[in-house]
XYZ file of C-alpha atoms in Angstrom:
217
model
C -22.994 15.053 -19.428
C -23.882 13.088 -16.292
C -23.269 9.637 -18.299
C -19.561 11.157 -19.279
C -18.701 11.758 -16.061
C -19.713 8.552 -14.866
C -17.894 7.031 -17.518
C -14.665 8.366 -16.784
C -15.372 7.886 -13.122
C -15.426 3.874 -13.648
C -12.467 4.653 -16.158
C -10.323 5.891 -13.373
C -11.657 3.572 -10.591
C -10.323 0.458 -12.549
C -7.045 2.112 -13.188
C -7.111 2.530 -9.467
C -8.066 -1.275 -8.913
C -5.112 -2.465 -11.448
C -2.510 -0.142 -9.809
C -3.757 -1.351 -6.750
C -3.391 -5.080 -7.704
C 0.513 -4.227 -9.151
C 1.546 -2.621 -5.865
C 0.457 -5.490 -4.409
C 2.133 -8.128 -6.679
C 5.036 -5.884 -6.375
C 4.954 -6.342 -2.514
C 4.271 -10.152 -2.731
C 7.170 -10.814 -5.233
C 10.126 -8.269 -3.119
C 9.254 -10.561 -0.520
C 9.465 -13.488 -2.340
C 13.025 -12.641 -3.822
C 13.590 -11.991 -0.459
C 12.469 -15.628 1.269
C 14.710 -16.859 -2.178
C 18.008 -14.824 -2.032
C 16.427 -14.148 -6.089
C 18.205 -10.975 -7.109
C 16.642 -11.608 -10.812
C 13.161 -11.685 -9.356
C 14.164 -8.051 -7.346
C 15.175 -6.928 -10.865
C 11.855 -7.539 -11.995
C 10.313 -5.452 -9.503
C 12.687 -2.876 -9.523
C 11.010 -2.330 -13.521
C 7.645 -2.792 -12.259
C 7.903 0.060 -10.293
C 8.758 2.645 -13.398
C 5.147 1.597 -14.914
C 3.586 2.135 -11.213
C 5.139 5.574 -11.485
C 3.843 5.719 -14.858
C 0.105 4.687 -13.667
C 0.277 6.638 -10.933
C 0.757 10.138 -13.214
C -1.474 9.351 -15.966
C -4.155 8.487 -13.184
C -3.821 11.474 -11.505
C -4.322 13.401 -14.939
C -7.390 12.119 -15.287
C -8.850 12.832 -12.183
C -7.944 16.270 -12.444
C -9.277 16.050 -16.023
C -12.247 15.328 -14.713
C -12.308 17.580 -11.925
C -11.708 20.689 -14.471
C -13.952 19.778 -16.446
C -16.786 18.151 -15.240
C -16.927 20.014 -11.472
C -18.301 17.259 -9.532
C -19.723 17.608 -6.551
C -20.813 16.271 -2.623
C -20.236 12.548 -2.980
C -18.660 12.702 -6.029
C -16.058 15.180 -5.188
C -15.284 13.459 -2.219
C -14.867 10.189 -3.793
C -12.474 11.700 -6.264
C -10.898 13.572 -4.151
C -10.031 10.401 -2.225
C -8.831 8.882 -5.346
C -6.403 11.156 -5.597
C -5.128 10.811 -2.274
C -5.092 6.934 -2.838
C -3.273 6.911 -5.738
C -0.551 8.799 -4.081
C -0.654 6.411 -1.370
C -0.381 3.399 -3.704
C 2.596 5.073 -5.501
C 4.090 5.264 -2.396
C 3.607 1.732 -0.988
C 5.096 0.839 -4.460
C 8.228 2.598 -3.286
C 8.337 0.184 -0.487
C 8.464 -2.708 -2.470
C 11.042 -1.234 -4.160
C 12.893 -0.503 -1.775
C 12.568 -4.130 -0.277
C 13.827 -5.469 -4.006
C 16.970 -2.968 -3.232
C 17.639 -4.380 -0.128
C 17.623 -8.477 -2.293
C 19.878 -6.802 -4.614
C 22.436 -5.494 -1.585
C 21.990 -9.322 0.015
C 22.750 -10.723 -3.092
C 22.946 -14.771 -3.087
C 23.212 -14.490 0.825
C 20.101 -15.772 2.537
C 18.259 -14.086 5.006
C 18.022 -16.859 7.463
C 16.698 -14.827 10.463
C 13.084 -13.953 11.261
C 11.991 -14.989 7.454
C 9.048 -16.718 8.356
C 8.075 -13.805 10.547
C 8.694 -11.158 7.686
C 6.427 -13.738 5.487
C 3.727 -13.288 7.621
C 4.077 -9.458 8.268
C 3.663 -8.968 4.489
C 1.086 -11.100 4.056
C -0.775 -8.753 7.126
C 0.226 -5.664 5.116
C -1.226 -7.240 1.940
C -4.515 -7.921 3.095
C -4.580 -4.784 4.915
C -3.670 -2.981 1.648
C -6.650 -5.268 -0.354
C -8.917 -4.832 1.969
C -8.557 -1.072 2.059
C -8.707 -0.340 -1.167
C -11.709 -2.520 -1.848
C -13.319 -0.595 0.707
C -12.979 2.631 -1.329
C -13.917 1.283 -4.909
C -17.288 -0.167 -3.237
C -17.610 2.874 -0.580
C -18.030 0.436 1.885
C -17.408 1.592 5.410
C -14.414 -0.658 7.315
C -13.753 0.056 11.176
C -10.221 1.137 12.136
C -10.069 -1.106 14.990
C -9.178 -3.664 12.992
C -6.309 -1.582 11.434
C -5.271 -0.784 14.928
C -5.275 -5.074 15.405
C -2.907 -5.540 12.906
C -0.682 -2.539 13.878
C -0.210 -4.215 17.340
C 0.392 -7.854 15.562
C 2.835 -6.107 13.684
C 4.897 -3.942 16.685
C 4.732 -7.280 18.528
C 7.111 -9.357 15.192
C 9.145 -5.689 15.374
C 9.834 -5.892 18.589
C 10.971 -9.887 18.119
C 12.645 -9.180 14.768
C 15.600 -5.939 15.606
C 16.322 -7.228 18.739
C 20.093 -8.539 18.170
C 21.813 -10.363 20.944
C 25.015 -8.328 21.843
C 26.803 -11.814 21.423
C 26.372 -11.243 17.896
C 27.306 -7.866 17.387
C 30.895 -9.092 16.763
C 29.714 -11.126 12.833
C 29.819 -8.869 10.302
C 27.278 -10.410 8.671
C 24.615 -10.820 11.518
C 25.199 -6.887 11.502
C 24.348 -6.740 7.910
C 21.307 -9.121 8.312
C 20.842 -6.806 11.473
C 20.241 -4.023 9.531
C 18.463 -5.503 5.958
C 15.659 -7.282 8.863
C 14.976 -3.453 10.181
C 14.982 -2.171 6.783
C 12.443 -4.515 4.690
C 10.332 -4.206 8.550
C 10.164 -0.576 8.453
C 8.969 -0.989 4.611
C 6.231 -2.966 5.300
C 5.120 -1.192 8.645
C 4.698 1.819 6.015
C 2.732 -0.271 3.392
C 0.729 -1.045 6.969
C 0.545 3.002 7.699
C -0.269 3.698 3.979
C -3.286 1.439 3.891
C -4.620 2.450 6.964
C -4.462 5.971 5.459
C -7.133 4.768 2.676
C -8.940 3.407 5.144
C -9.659 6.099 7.160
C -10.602 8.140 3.775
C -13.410 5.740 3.324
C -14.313 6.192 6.949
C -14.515 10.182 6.557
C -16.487 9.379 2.823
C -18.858 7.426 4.895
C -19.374 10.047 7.721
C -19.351 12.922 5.641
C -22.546 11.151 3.703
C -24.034 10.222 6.840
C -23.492 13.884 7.976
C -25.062 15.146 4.685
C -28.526 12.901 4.108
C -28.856 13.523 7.781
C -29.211 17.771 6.624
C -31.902 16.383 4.201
């Protein structure tokens, strides 16, 4: 019984580690079709994100396969547990990116000439946030929220850069509309930033909560 479990354990904690790895392609290419005006290369992400819905339901069968079934429990439950509230997370930050690829397809061929090397490098923060959370759950190791909280304030300091439009502008039509698509893809990835951190702080309460337990021993 015990080796079943743990076999559909590691079963579900790769499926967890490839949807992890899509979202985050998914996230990397929006961004690219972004920097490239590609609305062919949004299109591809827009399908992506049926099979991350897909992944996202079949792994959340099995964990609560597993949780019928085999009734884990202490570190166990809380690990799956966790999973599940991961997965949901993941699903979500897939939204993100496609709702990033949306905002390519609306642009069309028109560049986004403002603030694109500063979007760039806000994605690339939410991306390694995003890996380095979820790497911290898979190998239960313990990452400090600080350095969440660092990134958070890198990232209000390119908001606060990125939607400010000079009135001068406000006349272009198109600024507007480049106005508007910079706030939208920001507030995306500021959510891909808030997502992560949520997995984070799962790992942190994991952690605690087997600190708090072997410390009862």
């Amino acid at each position: 019984m015990k080796e079943k479990f743990q076999h559909l354990l590691e079963n579900i904690k790769k499926d967890l580690i490839f949807l992890a790895n899509e979202v985050e392609h998914s996230i990397r290419q929006a961004i690219v079709a972004l920097e490239r005006s590609d609305v062919a290369l949004a299109e591809q992400v827009k399908a992506r994100d049926n099979e991350i819905d897909r992944m996202e339901v079949n792994i959340e069968d099995q964990i609560l396969t597993l949780l019928a079934l085999q009734q884990p429990v202490a570190i166990d439950l809380r690990f799956i547990v966790g999973g599940l509230k991961m997965n949901n997370d993941l699903e979500r930050i897939g939204d993100h990116a496609a709702n990033i690829q949306a905002t390519v397809i609306e642009l069309g061929t028109t560049p986004l000439v403002s603030a694109i090397g500063d979007i760039s490098q806000m994605s690339e923060i939410a991306c390694k946030m995003l890996h380095d959370a979820v790497s911290a759950f898979v190998h239960r190791i313990r990452i400090w929220l600080e350095k969440c909280v660092q990134w958070i304030t890198m990232w209000m300091n390119f908001m606060i850069g990125l939607l400010q439009i000079p009135l001068d502008r406000c006349k272009d039509h198109d600024k507007i509309r480049e106005g508007f698509a910079i706030a939208r893809v920001v507030r995306s990835l500021e959510r891909v930033g808030d997502l992560s951190t949520n997995i984070s702080e799962d790992v942190v309460f994991m952690k605690k909560q087997k600190l708090f337990a072997t410390n009862l021993m």
